[in-house]
Amino acid sequence: SIDASFGYAPDKITASLNIPDITLRNSNDTVTLNKTEFGLTSTDSIIESRFISDFLTADFKSLASFADFKNAIDSTKMETIFNLDSTNFINLDAYSNLKFFNLDATLRDNQVFNLFFPDTVLNFSDIKISATNADINTQLEAAVSTPWIDYNKIKIFNTGLLARFENDRLKFQ
């Protein structure tokens, strides 16, 4: 059974969704996710959300409004990712102009990935994802790390990537 709720008041929006035991299929395999939950609370100046499932846990908090985030997403210009002539293929600088926000997520290896990649091709330990903009005067910083990834018989250990803006340029470490 699906349990969902939505609440609206002029100063607050709340929403929740709970889908237990959802079954996903492709032509070769079937996977059941025991738990899928989402919650959202938003006011004019605060957004908080949480997503929990068998393969992903994500927490998001922000002091920016929905309108501010929509403007940042719109200015990202994701459609230019596929333009090979573009040197500024993603405009992430708009996110640095938002008030505080933080995204922490953990991606867990789960049979759901076998619907897309056989486990002989892709396996991994928990992948941690963090993106933070401490305040409007600081630059966006994002990190991705995992103890190991096994992709197509290539095993990589202690993988980490740190990305941040410095002098209006995206820098990777």
XYZ file of N, CA and C in Angstrom:
519
model
N 0.832 -1.184 0.000
C 0.000 0.000 0.000
C 0.879 1.250 0.000
N 0.417 2.258 -0.673
C 1.138 3.529 -0.756
C 0.506 4.507 0.217
N 1.340 5.137 1.026
C 0.866 6.132 1.982
C 1.475 7.474 1.580
N 0.639 8.442 1.260
C 1.121 9.749 0.835
C 0.317 10.845 1.505
N 0.982 11.965 1.742
C 0.272 13.115 2.293
C 0.884 14.386 1.721
N 0.065 15.422 1.661
C 0.505 16.719 1.190
C -0.234 17.770 1.988
N 0.509 18.722 2.510
C -0.116 19.801 3.263
C 0.362 21.144 2.751
N -0.578 22.059 2.597
C -0.223 23.392 2.134
C -0.857 24.426 3.046
N -0.048 25.362 3.453
C -0.502 26.566 4.151
C 0.309 27.699 3.538
N -0.161 28.932 3.630
C 0.585 30.041 3.019
C 2.041 30.133 3.467
N 2.356 29.653 4.658
C 3.724 29.764 5.149
C 4.484 28.440 5.189
N 3.859 27.320 4.727
C 4.539 26.032 4.855
C 3.938 24.995 3.911
N 4.822 24.179 3.330
C 4.409 23.034 2.528
C 5.041 21.797 3.137
N 4.256 20.751 3.293
C 4.785 19.476 3.754
C 4.302 18.381 2.810
N 5.118 17.374 2.648
C 4.743 16.235 1.816
C 5.474 15.008 2.322
N 4.836 13.875 2.182
C 5.490 12.617 2.531
C 4.969 11.515 1.628
N 5.806 10.533 1.424
C 5.461 9.388 0.594
C 6.148 8.167 1.167
N 5.409 7.085 1.314
C 5.948 5.828 1.811
C 5.441 4.720 0.903
N 6.372 4.035 0.235
C 6.017 2.926 -0.649
C 6.790 1.696 -0.187
N 6.175 0.840 0.620
C 6.869 -0.386 1.030
C 6.750 -1.460 -0.058
N 7.754 -2.289 -0.132
C 7.736 -3.478 -0.994
C 7.348 -3.177 -2.437
N 8.058 -2.249 -3.063
C 7.823 -1.934 -4.470
C 8.693 -2.872 -5.327
N 8.104 -3.428 -6.365
C 8.803 -4.368 -7.233
C 9.127 -3.704 -8.567
N 10.389 -3.836 -8.960
C 10.871 -3.296 -10.227
C 11.317 -4.461 -11.101
N 11.068 -4.344 -12.399
C 11.404 -5.441 -13.308
C 12.054 -4.915 -14.577
N 12.880 -5.760 -15.155
C 13.300 -5.587 -16.533
C 13.087 -6.931 -17.212
N 13.572 -7.100 -18.418
C 13.290 -8.336 -19.141
C 13.970 -9.560 -18.535
N 14.998 -9.344 -17.693
C 15.751 -10.468 -17.144
C 15.631 -10.664 -15.638
N 15.194 -9.650 -14.917
C 15.304 -9.717 -13.463
C 14.172 -8.963 -12.775
N 13.935 -9.310 -11.525
C 12.948 -8.649 -10.682
C 13.601 -8.319 -9.344
N 13.389 -7.104 -8.868
C 13.956 -6.663 -7.595
C 12.849 -6.023 -6.771
N 12.808 -6.347 -5.489
C 11.851 -5.718 -4.583
C 12.599 -4.806 -3.621
N 12.192 -3.540 -3.593
C 12.720 -2.590 -2.615
C 11.806 -2.635 -1.406
N 12.354 -2.988 -0.253
C 11.545 -3.117 0.960
C 11.070 -1.778 1.496
N 11.856 -0.742 1.229
C 11.553 0.553 1.829
C 11.849 1.676 0.847
N 10.897 2.552 0.639
C 11.095 3.778 -0.127
C 10.266 4.854 0.553
N 10.946 5.848 1.136
C 10.268 6.922 1.866
C 10.834 8.273 1.441
N 9.965 9.252 1.383
C 10.375 10.612 1.062
C 9.595 11.570 1.948
N 10.276 12.583 2.452
C 9.621 13.619 3.246
C 10.158 14.984 2.862
N 9.292 15.975 2.887
C 9.669 17.334 2.515
C 8.939 18.318 3.413
N 9.681 19.308 3.889
C 9.101 20.441 4.604
C 9.733 21.697 4.016
N 8.895 22.666 3.677
C 9.413 23.890 3.076
C 8.638 25.095 3.591
N 9.386 26.153 3.860
C 8.795 27.454 4.171
C 9.403 28.450 3.185
N 9.160 29.736 3.385
C 9.740 30.744 2.496
C 11.261 30.736 2.515
N 11.848 30.291 3.622
C 13.299 30.400 3.729
C 13.994 29.107 4.156
N 13.285 28.000 4.238
C 13.900 26.732 4.638
C 13.303 25.595 3.806
N 14.184 24.735 3.305
C 13.765 23.508 2.642
C 14.492 22.368 3.344
N 13.753 21.361 3.765
C 14.349 20.160 4.331
C 13.680 18.955 3.686
N 14.497 18.011 3.224
C 13.922 16.793 2.666
C 14.799 15.601 3.019
N 14.173 14.439 2.974
C 14.866 13.187 3.286
C 14.297 12.103 2.388
N 15.191 11.332 1.776
C 14.806 10.191 0.956
C 15.527 8.972 1.508
N 14.787 7.909 1.755
C 15.365 6.677 2.290
C 14.846 5.511 1.457
N 15.767 4.705 0.976
C 15.383 3.465 0.300
C 16.462 2.433 0.560
N 16.265 1.253 0.006
C 17.249 0.191 0.193
C 18.599 0.537 -0.428
N 18.613 1.392 -1.450
C 19.858 1.691 -2.156
C 20.359 3.122 -1.971
N 19.545 4.016 -1.414
C 19.951 5.413 -1.292
C 19.342 6.056 -0.049
N 20.169 6.793 0.665
C 19.698 7.662 1.744
C 20.223 9.051 1.430
N 19.331 10.040 1.429
C 19.749 11.405 1.108
C 19.040 12.396 2.023
N 19.807 13.323 2.565
C 19.278 14.414 3.387
C 19.671 15.721 2.734
N 18.696 16.619 2.615
C 18.934 17.912 2.002
C 18.359 18.995 2.903
N 19.158 20.036 3.140
C 18.706 21.184 3.929
C 19.176 22.449 3.235
N 18.322 23.466 3.273
C 18.678 24.724 2.627
C 17.989 25.898 3.305
N 18.656 27.029 3.273
C 18.052 28.280 3.712
C 17.592 29.107 2.517
N 17.690 28.542 1.320
C 17.202 29.208 0.104
C 15.743 28.810 -0.127
N 15.022 29.633 -0.821
C 13.623 29.336 -1.120
C 13.533 28.433 -2.348
N 12.342 27.872 -2.580
C 12.118 27.088 -3.791
C 12.393 27.938 -5.031
N 11.951 29.193 -5.010
C 12.163 30.075 -6.163
C 13.647 30.274 -6.431
N 14.444 30.464 -5.366
C 15.890 30.617 -5.535
C 16.501 29.358 -6.149
N 16.078 28.198 -5.664
C 16.609 26.947 -6.202
C 16.178 26.732 -7.645
N 14.934 27.061 -7.952
C 14.464 26.913 -9.338
C 15.298 27.783 -10.266
N 15.586 29.002 -9.855
C 16.414 29.895 -10.669
C 17.827 29.334 -10.850
N 18.382 28.757 -9.791
C 19.720 28.157 -9.897
C 19.701 26.961 -10.840
N 18.698 26.123 -10.729
C 18.581 24.953 -11.612
C 18.401 25.397 -13.052
N 17.534 26.377 -13.279
C 17.311 26.883 -14.638
C 18.595 27.452 -15.247
N 19.414 28.126 -14.448
C 20.628 28.737 -14.979
C 21.771 27.733 -15.129
N 21.595 26.517 -14.631
C 22.628 25.488 -14.764
C 22.876 25.133 -16.220
N 21.835 25.248 -17.038
C 21.930 24.980 -18.473
C 22.425 23.564 -18.742
N 21.751 22.606 -18.155
C 22.128 21.202 -18.304
C 22.114 20.742 -19.757
N 21.304 21.387 -20.597
C 21.231 20.964 -22.004
C 22.558 21.150 -22.732
N 23.447 21.988 -22.215
C 24.729 22.206 -22.883
C 25.750 21.118 -22.568
N 25.407 20.184 -21.712
C 26.318 19.080 -21.416
C 26.685 18.342 -22.704
N 25.740 18.238 -23.609
C 25.936 17.448 -24.817
C 26.500 18.264 -25.974
N 26.805 19.526 -25.745
C 27.392 20.384 -26.759
C 28.909 20.315 -26.607
N 29.557 19.580 -27.498
C 31.000 19.367 -27.380
C 31.808 20.632 -27.598
N 31.215 21.649 -28.192
C 31.925 22.902 -28.429
C 31.894 23.835 -27.221
N 31.149 23.458 -26.185
C 30.983 24.336 -25.035
C 32.072 24.080 -24.006
N 32.785 25.131 -23.610
C 33.785 24.989 -22.554
C 33.169 25.213 -21.178
N 32.069 25.915 -21.119
C 31.333 26.108 -19.869
C 30.068 25.277 -19.941
N 30.246 23.954 -19.841
C 29.121 23.078 -20.112
C 28.095 23.004 -18.991
N 28.460 23.352 -17.791
C 27.482 23.402 -16.702
C 27.758 24.658 -15.887
N 26.752 25.477 -15.692
C 26.906 26.691 -14.911
C 26.524 26.388 -13.462
N 27.510 25.966 -12.674
C 27.242 25.661 -11.273
C 27.435 26.871 -10.368
N 27.933 27.957 -10.917
C 28.187 29.147 -10.123
C 26.914 29.679 -9.467
N 25.750 29.450 -10.103
C 24.481 29.930 -9.540
C 24.221 29.317 -8.163
N 24.695 28.101 -7.944
C 24.488 27.459 -6.642
C 25.313 28.129 -5.555
N 26.442 28.708 -5.919
C 27.270 29.413 -4.942
C 26.623 30.696 -4.465
N 25.638 31.199 -5.210
C 24.954 32.425 -4.815
C 23.738 32.167 -3.924
N 23.499 30.910 -3.603
C 22.387 30.583 -2.708
C 22.835 30.694 -1.269
N 21.865 30.927 -0.394
C 22.164 30.841 1.028
C 22.509 29.397 1.341
N 22.874 29.118 2.545
C 23.308 27.783 2.973
C 22.456 26.660 2.371
N 23.137 25.633 1.886
C 22.469 24.367 1.604
C 23.457 23.228 1.767
N 22.916 22.061 2.056
C 23.740 20.887 2.283
C 22.996 19.649 1.785
N 23.694 18.840 1.031
C 23.182 17.547 0.583
C 24.158 16.492 1.038
N 23.672 15.512 1.792
C 24.463 14.351 2.182
C 23.711 13.127 1.721
N 24.400 12.275 0.972
C 23.745 11.079 0.451
C 24.702 9.901 0.532
N 24.123 8.726 0.670
C 24.878 7.479 0.633
C 24.185 6.545 -0.342
N 24.935 6.135 -1.335
C 24.449 5.194 -2.335
C 25.009 3.831 -1.960
N 24.120 2.851 -1.769
C 24.526 1.512 -1.367
C 24.351 0.528 -2.516
N 25.304 -0.375 -2.663
C 25.180 -1.415 -3.682
C 23.946 -2.248 -3.353
N 23.117 -2.449 -4.345
C 21.842 -3.130 -4.143
C 21.466 -3.823 -5.438
N 20.641 -4.835 -5.338
C 20.223 -5.574 -6.528
C 19.518 -4.697 -7.554
N 19.010 -3.542 -7.154
C 18.350 -2.659 -8.112
C 19.318 -2.261 -9.237
N 20.609 -2.160 -8.939
C 21.586 -1.818 -9.964
C 21.772 -2.942 -10.968
N 21.464 -4.191 -10.551
C 21.573 -5.324 -11.464
C 20.537 -5.250 -12.576
N 19.524 -4.421 -12.414
C 18.574 -4.211 -13.499
C 19.236 -3.478 -14.661
N 20.299 -2.738 -14.376
C 21.000 -1.942 -15.381
C 22.379 -2.494 -15.715
N 23.088 -3.002 -14.690
C 24.427 -3.567 -14.857
C 24.471 -4.902 -14.129
N 24.901 -5.981 -14.780
C 25.052 -7.248 -14.054
C 26.092 -7.101 -12.946
N 25.960 -7.856 -11.854
C 26.916 -7.711 -10.752
C 28.315 -8.164 -11.156
N 28.459 -8.830 -12.289
C 29.794 -9.150 -12.793
C 30.449 -7.919 -13.422
N 29.661 -6.866 -13.684
C 30.181 -5.637 -14.291
C 30.391 -4.543 -13.255
N 29.457 -4.368 -12.323
C 29.534 -3.265 -11.358
C 29.200 -3.730 -9.946
N 30.123 -3.487 -9.037
C 29.925 -3.656 -7.601
C 30.642 -2.500 -6.913
N 30.155 -2.097 -5.753
C 30.832 -1.018 -5.033
C 30.447 -1.065 -3.567
N 31.292 -0.469 -2.747
C 30.928 -0.261 -1.348
C 30.137 1.038 -1.294
N 29.719 1.443 -0.132
C 28.926 2.666 -0.023
C 29.641 3.846 -0.687
N 28.891 4.598 -1.481
C 29.415 5.805 -2.103
C 28.812 6.991 -1.354
N 29.665 7.808 -0.790
C 29.233 8.989 -0.034
C 29.301 10.214 -0.934
N 28.221 10.989 -0.919
C 28.138 12.205 -1.719
C 27.774 13.353 -0.790
N 28.528 14.429 -0.878
C 28.258 15.592 -0.042
C 28.450 16.849 -0.875
N 27.489 17.754 -0.794
C 27.605 19.055 -1.456
C 27.166 20.108 -0.460
N 27.993 21.129 -0.283
C 27.711 22.150 0.718
C 28.053 23.534 0.181
N 27.186 24.455 0.489
C 27.468 25.873 0.297
C 27.183 26.516 1.658
N 28.239 26.852 2.394
C 28.085 27.295 3.778
C 27.275 28.573 3.909
N 27.471 29.522 3.002
C 26.651 30.725 2.978
C 26.852 31.420 1.643
N 26.179 32.524 1.463
C 26.180 33.205 0.162
C 27.556 33.748 -0.205
N 28.445 33.892 0.759
C 29.778 34.430 0.499
C 30.844 33.353 0.324
N 30.444 32.087 0.295
C 31.411 31.010 0.111
C 31.097 30.266 -1.176
N 32.023 29.454 -1.591
C 31.871 28.707 -2.830
C 31.325 27.309 -2.560
N 30.562 26.820 -3.502
C 30.031 25.469 -3.459
C 31.184 24.472 -3.448
N 31.074 23.452 -2.584
C 32.065 22.395 -2.520
C 31.336 21.063 -2.496
N 31.795 20.118 -3.308
C 31.169 18.803 -3.380
C 32.242 17.732 -3.299
N 31.893 16.620 -2.655
C 32.834 15.505 -2.529
C 32.097 14.199 -2.780
N 32.790 13.287 -3.442
C 32.291 11.934 -3.683
C 33.407 10.989 -3.276
N 33.081 9.984 -2.457
C 34.116 9.043 -2.030
C 33.520 7.662 -1.804
N 34.384 6.662 -1.921
C 33.999 5.278 -1.662
C 35.262 4.474 -1.360
N 35.176 3.493 -0.470
C 36.349 2.656 -0.211
C 36.785 1.834 -1.432
N 35.820 1.393 -2.247
C 36.191 0.636 -3.454
C 35.039 0.569 -4.448
N 35.433 0.459 -5.717
C 34.498 0.231 -6.819
C 35.113 -0.859 -7.683
N 34.289 -1.798 -8.106
C 34.714 -2.855 -9.014
C 33.872 -2.710 -10.276
N 34.497 -2.214 -11.347
C 33.783 -2.009 -12.596
C 34.465 -2.787 -13.705
N 33.733 -3.741 -14.254
C 34.220 -4.521 -15.393
C 35.596 -5.129 -15.110
N 35.733 -5.736 -13.923
C 36.949 -6.419 -13.464
C 38.105 -5.473 -13.155
N 37.833 -4.194 -13.077
C 38.841 -3.224 -12.644
C 38.433 -2.762 -11.258
N 39.281 -3.007 -10.272
C 38.965 -2.638 -8.896
C 39.762 -1.388 -8.518
N 39.051 -0.392 -8.006
C 39.661 0.873 -7.614
C 39.421 1.053 -6.117
N 40.473 1.383 -5.374
C 40.370 1.529 -3.926
C 40.497 2.988 -3.509
N 39.824 3.335 -2.414
C 39.905 4.663 -1.799
C 39.693 5.789 -2.808
N 38.609 5.685 -3.531
C 38.282 6.659 -4.560
C 37.681 7.899 -3.914
N 38.156 9.058 -4.329
C 37.605 10.301 -3.815
C 37.754 11.410 -4.840
N 36.779 12.282 -4.866
C 36.807 13.432 -5.759
C 36.241 14.620 -4.995
N 36.984 15.701 -4.989
C 36.541 16.940 -4.366
C 36.442 17.978 -5.463
N 35.304 18.633 -5.554
C 35.113 19.684 -6.551
C 34.682 20.958 -5.836
N 35.265 22.088 -6.261
C 34.860 23.368 -5.695
C 35.162 24.473 -6.692
N 34.518 25.610 -6.460
C 34.752 26.774 -7.304
C 35.870 27.605 -6.710
N 36.804 27.977 -7.557
C 37.848 28.923 -7.183
C 38.037 29.878 -8.346
N 37.891 31.150 -8.099
C 38.024 32.180 -9.132
C 37.114 31.884 -10.329
N 35.859 31.566 -10.035
C 34.843 31.275 -11.068
C 35.187 30.100 -11.957
N 36.041 29.195 -11.493
C 36.403 27.991 -12.223
C 36.122 26.774 -11.346
N 35.651 25.713 -11.956
C 35.437 24.469 -11.233
C 36.767 23.748 -11.116
N 37.153 23.398 -9.887
C 38.442 22.768 -9.640
C 38.204 21.396 -9.034
N 38.899 20.383 -9.532
C 38.798 19.020 -9.017
C 40.103 18.651 -8.312
N 39.971 17.914 -7.214
C 41.134 17.402 -6.499
C 40.932 15.933 -6.237
